[in-house]
PDB file of C-alpha atoms in Angstrom:
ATOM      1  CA  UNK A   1       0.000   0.000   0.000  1.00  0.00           C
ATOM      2  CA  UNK A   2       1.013   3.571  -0.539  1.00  0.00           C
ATOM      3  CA  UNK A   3       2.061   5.803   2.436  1.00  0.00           C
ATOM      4  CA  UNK A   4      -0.388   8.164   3.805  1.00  0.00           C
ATOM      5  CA  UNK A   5       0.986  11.949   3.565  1.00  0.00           C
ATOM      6  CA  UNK A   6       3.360  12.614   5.840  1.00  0.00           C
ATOM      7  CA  UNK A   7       2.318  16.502   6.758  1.00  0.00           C
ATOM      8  CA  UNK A   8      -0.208  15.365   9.034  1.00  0.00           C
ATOM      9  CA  UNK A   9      -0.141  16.292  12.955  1.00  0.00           C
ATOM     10  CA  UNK A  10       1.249  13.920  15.471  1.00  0.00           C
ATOM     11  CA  UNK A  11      -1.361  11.663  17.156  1.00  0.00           C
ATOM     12  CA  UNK A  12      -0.953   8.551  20.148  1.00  0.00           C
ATOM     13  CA  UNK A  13      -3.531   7.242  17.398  1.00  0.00           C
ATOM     14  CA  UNK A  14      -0.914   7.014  14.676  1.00  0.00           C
ATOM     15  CA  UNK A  15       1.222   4.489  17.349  1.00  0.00           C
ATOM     16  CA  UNK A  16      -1.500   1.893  16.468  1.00  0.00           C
ATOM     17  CA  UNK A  17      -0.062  -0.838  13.626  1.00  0.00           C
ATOM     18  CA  UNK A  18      -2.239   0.055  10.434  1.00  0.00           C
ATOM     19  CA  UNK A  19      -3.854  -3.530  11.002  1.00  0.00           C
ATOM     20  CA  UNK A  20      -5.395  -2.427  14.366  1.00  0.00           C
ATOM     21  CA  UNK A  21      -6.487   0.860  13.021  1.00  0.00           C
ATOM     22  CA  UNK A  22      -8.096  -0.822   9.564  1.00  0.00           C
ATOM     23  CA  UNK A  23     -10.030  -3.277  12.517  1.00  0.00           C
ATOM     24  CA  UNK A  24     -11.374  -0.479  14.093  1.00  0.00           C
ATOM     25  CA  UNK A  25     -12.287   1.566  10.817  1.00  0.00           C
ATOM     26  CA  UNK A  26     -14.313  -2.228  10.270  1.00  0.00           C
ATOM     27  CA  UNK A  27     -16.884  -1.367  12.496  1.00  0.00           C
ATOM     28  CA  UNK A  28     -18.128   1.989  10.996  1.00  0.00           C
ATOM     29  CA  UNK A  29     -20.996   2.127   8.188  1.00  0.00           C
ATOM     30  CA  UNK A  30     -20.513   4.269   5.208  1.00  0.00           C
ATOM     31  CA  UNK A  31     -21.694   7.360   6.647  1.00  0.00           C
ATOM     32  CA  UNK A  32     -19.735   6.992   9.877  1.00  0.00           C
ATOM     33  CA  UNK A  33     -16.673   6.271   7.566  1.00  0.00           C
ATOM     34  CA  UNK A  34     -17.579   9.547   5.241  1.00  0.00           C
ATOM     35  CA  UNK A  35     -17.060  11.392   8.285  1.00  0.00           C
ATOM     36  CA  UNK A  36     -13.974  10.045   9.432  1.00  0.00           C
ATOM     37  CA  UNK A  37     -12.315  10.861   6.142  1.00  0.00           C
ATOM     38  CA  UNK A  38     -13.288  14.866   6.613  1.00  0.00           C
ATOM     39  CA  UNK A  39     -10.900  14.872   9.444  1.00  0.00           C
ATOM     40  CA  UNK A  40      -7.414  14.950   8.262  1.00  0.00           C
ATOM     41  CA  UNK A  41      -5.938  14.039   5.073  1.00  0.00           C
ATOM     42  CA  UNK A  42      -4.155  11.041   6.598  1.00  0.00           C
ATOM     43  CA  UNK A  43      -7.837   9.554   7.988  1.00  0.00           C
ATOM     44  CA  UNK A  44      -9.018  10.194   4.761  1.00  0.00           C
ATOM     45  CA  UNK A  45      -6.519   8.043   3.191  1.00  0.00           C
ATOM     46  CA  UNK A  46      -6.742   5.378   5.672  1.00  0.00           C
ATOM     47  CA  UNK A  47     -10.986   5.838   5.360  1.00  0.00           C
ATOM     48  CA  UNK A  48     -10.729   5.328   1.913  1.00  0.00           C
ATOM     49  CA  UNK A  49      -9.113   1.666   1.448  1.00  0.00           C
ATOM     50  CA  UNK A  50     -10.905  -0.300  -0.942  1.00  0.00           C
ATOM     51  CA  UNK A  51     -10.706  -3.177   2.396  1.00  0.00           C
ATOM     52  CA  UNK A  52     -13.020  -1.100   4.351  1.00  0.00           C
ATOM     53  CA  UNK A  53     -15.554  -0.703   1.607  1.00  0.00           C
ATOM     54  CA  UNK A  54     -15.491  -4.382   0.514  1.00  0.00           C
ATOM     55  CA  UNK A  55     -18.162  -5.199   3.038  1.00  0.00           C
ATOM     56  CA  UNK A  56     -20.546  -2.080   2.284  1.00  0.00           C
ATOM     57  CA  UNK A  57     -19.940  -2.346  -1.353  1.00  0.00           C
ATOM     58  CA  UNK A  58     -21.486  -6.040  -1.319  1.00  0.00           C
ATOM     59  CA  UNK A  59     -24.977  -4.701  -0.234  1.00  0.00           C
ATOM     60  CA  UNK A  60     -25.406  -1.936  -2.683  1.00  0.00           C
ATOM     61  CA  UNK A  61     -27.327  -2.312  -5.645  1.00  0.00           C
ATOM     62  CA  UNK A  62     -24.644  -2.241  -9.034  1.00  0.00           C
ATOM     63  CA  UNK A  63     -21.394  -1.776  -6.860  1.00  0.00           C
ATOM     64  CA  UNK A  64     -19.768  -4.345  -9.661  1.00  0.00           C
ATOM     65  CA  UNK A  65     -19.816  -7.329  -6.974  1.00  0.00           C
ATOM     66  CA  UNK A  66     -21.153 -10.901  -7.519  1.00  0.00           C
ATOM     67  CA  UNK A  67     -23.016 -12.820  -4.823  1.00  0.00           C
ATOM     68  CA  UNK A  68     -19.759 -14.566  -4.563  1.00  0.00           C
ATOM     69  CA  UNK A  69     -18.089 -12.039  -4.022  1.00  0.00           C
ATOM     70  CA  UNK A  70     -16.138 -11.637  -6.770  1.00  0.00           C
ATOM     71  CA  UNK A  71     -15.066  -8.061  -7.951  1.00  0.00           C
ATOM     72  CA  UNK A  72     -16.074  -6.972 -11.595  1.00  0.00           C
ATOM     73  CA  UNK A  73     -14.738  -3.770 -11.733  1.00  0.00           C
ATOM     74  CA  UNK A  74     -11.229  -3.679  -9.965  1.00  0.00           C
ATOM     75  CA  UNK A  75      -9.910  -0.524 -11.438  1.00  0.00           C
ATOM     76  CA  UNK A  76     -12.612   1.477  -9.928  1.00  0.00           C
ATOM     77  CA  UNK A  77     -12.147   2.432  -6.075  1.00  0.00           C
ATOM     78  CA  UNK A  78     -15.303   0.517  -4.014  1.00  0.00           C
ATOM     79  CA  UNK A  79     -15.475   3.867  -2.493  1.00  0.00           C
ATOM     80  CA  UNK A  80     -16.519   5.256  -5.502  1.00  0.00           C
ATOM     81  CA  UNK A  81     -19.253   2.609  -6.676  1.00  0.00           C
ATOM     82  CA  UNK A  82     -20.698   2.861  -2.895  1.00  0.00           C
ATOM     83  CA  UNK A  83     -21.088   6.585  -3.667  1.00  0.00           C
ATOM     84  CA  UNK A  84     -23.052   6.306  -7.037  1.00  0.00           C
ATOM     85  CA  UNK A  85     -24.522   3.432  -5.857  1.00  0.00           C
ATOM     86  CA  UNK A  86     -26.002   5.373  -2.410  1.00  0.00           C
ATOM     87  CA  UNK A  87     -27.067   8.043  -5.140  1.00  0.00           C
ATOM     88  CA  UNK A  88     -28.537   6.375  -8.055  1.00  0.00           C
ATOM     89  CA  UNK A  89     -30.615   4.140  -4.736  1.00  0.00           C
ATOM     90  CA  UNK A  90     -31.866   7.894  -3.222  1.00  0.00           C
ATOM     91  CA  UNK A  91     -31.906   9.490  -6.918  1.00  0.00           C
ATOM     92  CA  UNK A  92     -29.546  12.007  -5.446  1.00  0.00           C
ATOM     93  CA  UNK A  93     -28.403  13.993  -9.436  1.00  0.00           C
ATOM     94  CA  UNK A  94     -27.234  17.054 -10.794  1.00  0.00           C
ATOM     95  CA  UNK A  95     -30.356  17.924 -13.523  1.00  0.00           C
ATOM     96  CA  UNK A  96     -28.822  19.552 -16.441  1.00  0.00           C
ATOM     97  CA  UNK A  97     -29.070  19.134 -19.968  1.00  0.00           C
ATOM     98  CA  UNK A  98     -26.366  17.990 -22.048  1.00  0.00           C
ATOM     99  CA  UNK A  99     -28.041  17.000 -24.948  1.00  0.00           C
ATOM    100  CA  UNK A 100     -31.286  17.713 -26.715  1.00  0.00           C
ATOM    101  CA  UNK A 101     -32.774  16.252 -30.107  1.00  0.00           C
ATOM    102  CA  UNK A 102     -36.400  15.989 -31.408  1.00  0.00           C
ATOM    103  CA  UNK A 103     -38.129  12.401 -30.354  1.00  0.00           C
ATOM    104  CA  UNK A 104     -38.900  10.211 -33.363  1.00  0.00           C
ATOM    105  CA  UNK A 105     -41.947   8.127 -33.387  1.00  0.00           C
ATOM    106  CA  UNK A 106     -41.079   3.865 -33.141  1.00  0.00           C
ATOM    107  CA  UNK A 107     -44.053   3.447 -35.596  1.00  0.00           C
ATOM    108  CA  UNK A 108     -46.577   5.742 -37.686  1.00  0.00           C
ATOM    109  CA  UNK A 109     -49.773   6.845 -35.262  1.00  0.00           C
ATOM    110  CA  UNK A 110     -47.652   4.801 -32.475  1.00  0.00           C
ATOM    111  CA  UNK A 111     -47.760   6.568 -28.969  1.00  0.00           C
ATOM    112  CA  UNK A 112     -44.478   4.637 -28.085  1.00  0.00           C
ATOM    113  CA  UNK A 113     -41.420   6.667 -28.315  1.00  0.00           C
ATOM    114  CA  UNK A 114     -37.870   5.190 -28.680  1.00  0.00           C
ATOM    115  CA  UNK A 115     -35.596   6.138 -25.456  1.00  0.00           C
ATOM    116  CA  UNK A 116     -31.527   6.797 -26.378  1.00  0.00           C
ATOM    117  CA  UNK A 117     -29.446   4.396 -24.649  1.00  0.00           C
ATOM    118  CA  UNK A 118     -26.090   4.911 -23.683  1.00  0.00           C
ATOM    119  CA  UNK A 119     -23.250   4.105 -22.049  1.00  0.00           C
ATOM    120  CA  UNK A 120     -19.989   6.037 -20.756  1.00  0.00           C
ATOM    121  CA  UNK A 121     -16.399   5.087 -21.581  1.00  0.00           C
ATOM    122  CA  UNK A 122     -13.533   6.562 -20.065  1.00  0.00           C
ATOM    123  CA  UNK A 123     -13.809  10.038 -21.892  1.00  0.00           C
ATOM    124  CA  UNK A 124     -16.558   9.343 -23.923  1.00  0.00           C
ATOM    125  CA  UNK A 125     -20.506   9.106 -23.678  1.00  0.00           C
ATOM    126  CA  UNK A 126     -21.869   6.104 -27.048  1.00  0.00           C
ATOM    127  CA  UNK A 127     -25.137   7.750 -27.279  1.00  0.00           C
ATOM    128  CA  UNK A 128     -28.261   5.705 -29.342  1.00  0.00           C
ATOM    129  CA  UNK A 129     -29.734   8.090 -31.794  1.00  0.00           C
ATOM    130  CA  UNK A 130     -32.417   6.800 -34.573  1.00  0.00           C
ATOM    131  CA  UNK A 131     -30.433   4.694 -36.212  1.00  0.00           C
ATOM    132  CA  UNK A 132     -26.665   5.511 -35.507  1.00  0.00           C
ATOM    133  CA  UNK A 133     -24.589   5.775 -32.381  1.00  0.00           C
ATOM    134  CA  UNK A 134     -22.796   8.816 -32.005  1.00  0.00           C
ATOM    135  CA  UNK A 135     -19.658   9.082 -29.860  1.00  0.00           C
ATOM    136  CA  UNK A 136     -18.958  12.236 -27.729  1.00  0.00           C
ATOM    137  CA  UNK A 137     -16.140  13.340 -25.883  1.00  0.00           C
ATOM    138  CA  UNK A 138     -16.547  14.756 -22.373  1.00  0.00           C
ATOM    139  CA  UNK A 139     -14.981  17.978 -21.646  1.00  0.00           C
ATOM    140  CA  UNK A 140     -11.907  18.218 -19.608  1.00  0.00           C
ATOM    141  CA  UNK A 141     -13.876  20.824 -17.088  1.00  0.00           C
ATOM    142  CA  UNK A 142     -16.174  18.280 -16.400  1.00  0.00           C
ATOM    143  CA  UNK A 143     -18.846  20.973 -17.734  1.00  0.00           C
ATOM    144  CA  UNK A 144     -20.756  18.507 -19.857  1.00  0.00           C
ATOM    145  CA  UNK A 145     -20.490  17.326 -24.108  1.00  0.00           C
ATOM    146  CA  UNK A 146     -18.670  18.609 -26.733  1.00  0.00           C
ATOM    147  CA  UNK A 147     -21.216  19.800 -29.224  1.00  0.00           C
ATOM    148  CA  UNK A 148     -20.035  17.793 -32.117  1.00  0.00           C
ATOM    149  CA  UNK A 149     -19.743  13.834 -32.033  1.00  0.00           C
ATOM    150  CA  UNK A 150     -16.171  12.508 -32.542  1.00  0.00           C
ATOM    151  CA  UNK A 151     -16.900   9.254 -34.082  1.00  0.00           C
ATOM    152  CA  UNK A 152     -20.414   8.066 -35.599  1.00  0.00           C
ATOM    153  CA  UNK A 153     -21.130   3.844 -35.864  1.00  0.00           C
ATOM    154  CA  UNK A 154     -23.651   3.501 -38.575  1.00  0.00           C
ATOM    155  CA  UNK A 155     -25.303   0.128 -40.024  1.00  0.00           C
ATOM    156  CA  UNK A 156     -28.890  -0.191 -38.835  1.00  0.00           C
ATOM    157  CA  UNK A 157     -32.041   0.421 -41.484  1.00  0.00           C
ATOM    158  CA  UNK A 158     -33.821   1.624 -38.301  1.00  0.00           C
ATOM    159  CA  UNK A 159     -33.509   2.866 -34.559  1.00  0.00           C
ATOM    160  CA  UNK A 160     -31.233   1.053 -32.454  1.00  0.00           C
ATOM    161  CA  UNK A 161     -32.756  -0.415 -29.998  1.00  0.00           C
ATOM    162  CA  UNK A 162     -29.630  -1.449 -27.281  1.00  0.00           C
ATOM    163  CA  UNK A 163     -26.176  -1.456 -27.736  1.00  0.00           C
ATOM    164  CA  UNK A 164     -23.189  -2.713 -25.726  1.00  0.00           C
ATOM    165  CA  UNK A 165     -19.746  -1.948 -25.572  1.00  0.00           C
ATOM    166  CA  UNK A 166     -17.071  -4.593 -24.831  1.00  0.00           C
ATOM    167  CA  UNK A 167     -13.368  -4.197 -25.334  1.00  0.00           C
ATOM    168  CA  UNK A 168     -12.891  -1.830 -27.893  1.00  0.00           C
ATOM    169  CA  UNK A 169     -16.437  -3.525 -29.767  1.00  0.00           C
ATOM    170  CA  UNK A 170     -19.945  -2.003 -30.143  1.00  0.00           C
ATOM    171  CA  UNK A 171     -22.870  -4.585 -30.610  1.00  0.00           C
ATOM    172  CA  UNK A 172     -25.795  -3.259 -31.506  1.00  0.00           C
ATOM    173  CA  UNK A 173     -29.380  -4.416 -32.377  1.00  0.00           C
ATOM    174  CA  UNK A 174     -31.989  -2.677 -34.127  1.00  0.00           C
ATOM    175  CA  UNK A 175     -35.131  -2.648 -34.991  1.00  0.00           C
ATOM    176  CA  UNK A 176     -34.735  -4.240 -38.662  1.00  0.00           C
ATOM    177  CA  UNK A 177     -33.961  -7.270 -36.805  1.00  0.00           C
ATOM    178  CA  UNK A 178     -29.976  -6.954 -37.267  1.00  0.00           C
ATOM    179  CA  UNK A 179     -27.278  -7.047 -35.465  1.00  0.00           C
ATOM    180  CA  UNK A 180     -24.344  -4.998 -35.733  1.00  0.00           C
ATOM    181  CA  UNK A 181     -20.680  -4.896 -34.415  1.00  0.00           C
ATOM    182  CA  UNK A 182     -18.059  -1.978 -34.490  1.00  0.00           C
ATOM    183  CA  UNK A 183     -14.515  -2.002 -33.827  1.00  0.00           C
ATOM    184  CA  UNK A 184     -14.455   1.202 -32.185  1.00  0.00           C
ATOM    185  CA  UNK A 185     -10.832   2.047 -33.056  1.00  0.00           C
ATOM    186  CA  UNK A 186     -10.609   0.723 -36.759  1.00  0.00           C
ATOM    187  CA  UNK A 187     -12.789   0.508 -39.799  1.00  0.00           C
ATOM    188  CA  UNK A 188     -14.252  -3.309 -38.704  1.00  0.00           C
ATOM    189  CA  UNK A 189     -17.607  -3.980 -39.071  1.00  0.00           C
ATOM    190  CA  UNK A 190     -19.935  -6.841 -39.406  1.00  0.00           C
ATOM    191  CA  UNK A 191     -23.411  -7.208 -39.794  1.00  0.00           C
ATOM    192  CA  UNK A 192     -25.881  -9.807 -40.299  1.00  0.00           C
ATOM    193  CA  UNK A 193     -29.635 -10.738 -40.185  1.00  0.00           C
ATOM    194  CA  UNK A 194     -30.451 -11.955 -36.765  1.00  0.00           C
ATOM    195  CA  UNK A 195     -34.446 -11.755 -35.561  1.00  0.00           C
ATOM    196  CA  UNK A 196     -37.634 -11.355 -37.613  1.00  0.00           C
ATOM    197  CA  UNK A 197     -38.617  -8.358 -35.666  1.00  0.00           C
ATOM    198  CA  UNK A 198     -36.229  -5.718 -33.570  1.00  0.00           C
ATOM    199  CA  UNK A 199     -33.759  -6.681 -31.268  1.00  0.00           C
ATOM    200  CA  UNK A 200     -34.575  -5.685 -28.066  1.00  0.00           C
ATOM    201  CA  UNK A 201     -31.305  -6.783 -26.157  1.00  0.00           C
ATOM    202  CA  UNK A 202     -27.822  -7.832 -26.711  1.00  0.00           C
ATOM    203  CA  UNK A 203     -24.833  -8.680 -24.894  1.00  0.00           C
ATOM    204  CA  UNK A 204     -21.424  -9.179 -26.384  1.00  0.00           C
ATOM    205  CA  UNK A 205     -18.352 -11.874 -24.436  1.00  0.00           C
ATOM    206  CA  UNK A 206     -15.539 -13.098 -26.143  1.00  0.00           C
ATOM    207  CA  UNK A 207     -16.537 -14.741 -29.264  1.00  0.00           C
ATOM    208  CA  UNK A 208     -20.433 -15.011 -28.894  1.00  0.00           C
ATOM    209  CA  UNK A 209     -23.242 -12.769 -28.907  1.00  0.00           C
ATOM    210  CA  UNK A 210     -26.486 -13.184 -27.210  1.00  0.00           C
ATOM    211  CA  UNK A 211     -29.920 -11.004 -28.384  1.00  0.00           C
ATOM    212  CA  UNK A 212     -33.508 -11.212 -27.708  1.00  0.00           C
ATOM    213  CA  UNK A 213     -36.465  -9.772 -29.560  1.00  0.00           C
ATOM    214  CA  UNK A 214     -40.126  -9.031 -29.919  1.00  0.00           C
ATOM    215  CA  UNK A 215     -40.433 -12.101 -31.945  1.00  0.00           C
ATOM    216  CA  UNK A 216     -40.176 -14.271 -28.540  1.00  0.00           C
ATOM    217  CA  UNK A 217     -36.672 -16.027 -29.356  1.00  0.00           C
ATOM    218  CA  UNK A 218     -33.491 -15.237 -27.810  1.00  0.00           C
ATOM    219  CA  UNK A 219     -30.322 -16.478 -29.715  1.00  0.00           C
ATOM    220  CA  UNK A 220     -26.759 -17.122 -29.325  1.00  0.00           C
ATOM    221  CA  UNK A 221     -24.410 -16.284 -32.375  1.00  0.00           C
ATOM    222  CA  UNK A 222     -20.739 -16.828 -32.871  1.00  0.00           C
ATOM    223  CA  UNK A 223     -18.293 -14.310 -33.974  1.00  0.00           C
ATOM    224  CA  UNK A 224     -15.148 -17.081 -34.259  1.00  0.00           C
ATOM    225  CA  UNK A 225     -13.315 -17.060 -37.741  1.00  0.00           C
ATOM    226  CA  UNK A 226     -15.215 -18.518 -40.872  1.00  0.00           C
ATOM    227  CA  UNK A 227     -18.637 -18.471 -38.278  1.00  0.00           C
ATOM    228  CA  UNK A 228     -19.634 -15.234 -38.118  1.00  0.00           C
ATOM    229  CA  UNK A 229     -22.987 -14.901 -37.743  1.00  0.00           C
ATOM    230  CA  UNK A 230     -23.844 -18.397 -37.513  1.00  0.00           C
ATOM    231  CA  UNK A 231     -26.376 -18.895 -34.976  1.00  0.00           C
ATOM    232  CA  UNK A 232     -25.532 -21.598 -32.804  1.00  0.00           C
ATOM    233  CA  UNK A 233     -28.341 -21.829 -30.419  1.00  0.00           C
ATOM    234  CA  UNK A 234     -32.123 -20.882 -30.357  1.00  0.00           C
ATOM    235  CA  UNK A 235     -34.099 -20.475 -27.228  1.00  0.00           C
ATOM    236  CA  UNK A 236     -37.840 -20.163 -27.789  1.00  0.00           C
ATOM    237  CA  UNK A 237     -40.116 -17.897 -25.009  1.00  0.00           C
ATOM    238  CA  UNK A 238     -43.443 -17.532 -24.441  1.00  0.00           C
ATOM    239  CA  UNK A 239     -43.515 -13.695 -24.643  1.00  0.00           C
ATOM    240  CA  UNK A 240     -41.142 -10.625 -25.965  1.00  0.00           C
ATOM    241  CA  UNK A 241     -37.290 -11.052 -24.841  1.00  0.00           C
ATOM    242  CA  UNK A 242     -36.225  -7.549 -22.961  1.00  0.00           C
ATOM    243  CA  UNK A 243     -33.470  -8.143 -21.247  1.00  0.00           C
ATOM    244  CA  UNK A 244     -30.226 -10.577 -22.070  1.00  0.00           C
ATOM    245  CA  UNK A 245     -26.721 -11.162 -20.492  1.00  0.00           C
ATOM    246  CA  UNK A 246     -23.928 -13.588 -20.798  1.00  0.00           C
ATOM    247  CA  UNK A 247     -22.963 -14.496 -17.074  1.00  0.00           C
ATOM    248  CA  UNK A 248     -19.688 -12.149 -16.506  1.00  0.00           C
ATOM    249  CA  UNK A 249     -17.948 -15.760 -14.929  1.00  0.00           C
ATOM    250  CA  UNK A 250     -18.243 -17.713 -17.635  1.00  0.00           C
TER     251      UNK A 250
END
């Protein structure tokens, strides 16, 4: 472990070994431990330890922890995920607008509008919009979006429906029943016919893909060399597929 800073005031607390203080620091919740960390630089370094958030971490909802246990996102301080966690829970936000388009209709006389979906990578937000996704880079002053998209992933006849990026790849379904991937940092891209009506979900591991759709299958596709696009498996469901993953273990 790093050493804490070394400016801070002499203490008979700071005679304790590091393992007795991290013990004690074991017993606080996350609010208790908030507070301890507005003391002093040095109890905000020791209050901060990813070993002391572990525990808290485990009951918040999308803290990137399994039921095992097991840590999905382990260059992200727990700290951190505990903190957007506690405010996406409490809907605790900053309401500003960094975007604004016109809403386009899913269907003619249809009262059902198509949400964006998006997701945020390092410095950039992949935003969903009618049929393309458009790429934009955050601004260093953490003021909001550049205006102007950097990079635009094209392919789709129609909206896109979901889209998921993995390792440098965009999959995308839409809804003229295709699927879509994007090498995000090269000219790569294949596409291929995958559901009779629009893909409502995808998820993207390795070399397979995984989609479901409104026309109540859900299907597993390879993306392996001289099988791309070759379904390989087709699950059949009594009602509209919504939501799709490919276990993060596997």
């Amino acid at each position: 472990a790093a050493s804490p800073p070394s400016s801070a005031p002499s203490s008979p607390l700071w005679a304790l070994p590091e393992e007795l203080l991290l013990l004690i620091c074991s017993y606080l919740d996350a609010q208790a431990l908030g507070r301890l960390g507005q003391v002093c630089r040095r109890l905000r370094f020791l209050s901060s330890r990813d070993l002391l958030w572990r525990r808290i971490a485990r009951g918040c909802l999308n803290s990137g922890f399994t039921q095992l246990g097991t840590d999905l996102a382990a260059g992200i301080p727990v700290k951190e995920r505990v903190k957007v966690s506690q405010n996406w829970r409490h809907g605790r936000c900053r309401r500003e607008t960094v975007l604004k388009w016109k809403c386009k209709q899913v269907a003619p006389f249809s009262s059902t509008f198509l949400m964006p979906w998006m997701e945020l990578d390092g410095e950039y937000l992949y935003l969903s919009q009618a049929e393309n996704i458009q790429a934009y880079r955050l601004c260093p002053d953490g003021t909001g979006l550049q205006r102007h998209p950097q990079a635009i992933f094209s392919g789709h006849q129609e909206d896109v429906c979901r889209f998921v990026l993995v390792n440098s790849h965009i999959v995308s379904g839409g809804g003229d029943g295709n699927i879509v991937l994007h090498k995000i940092h090269g000219s790569y891209s294949v596409k291929f016919s995958a559901h009779e009506q629009e893909v409502n979900c995808v998820d993207f591991q390795g070399g397979l893909i995984v989609s479901g759709s409104r026309d109540r299958t859900a299907k597993v596709w390879s993306l392996s060399a001289g099988r791309v696009g070759q379904c390989l498996h087709t699950v059949q469901t009594e009602d509209r597929v919504w939501s799709i993953a490919i276990s993060p273990l596997l």
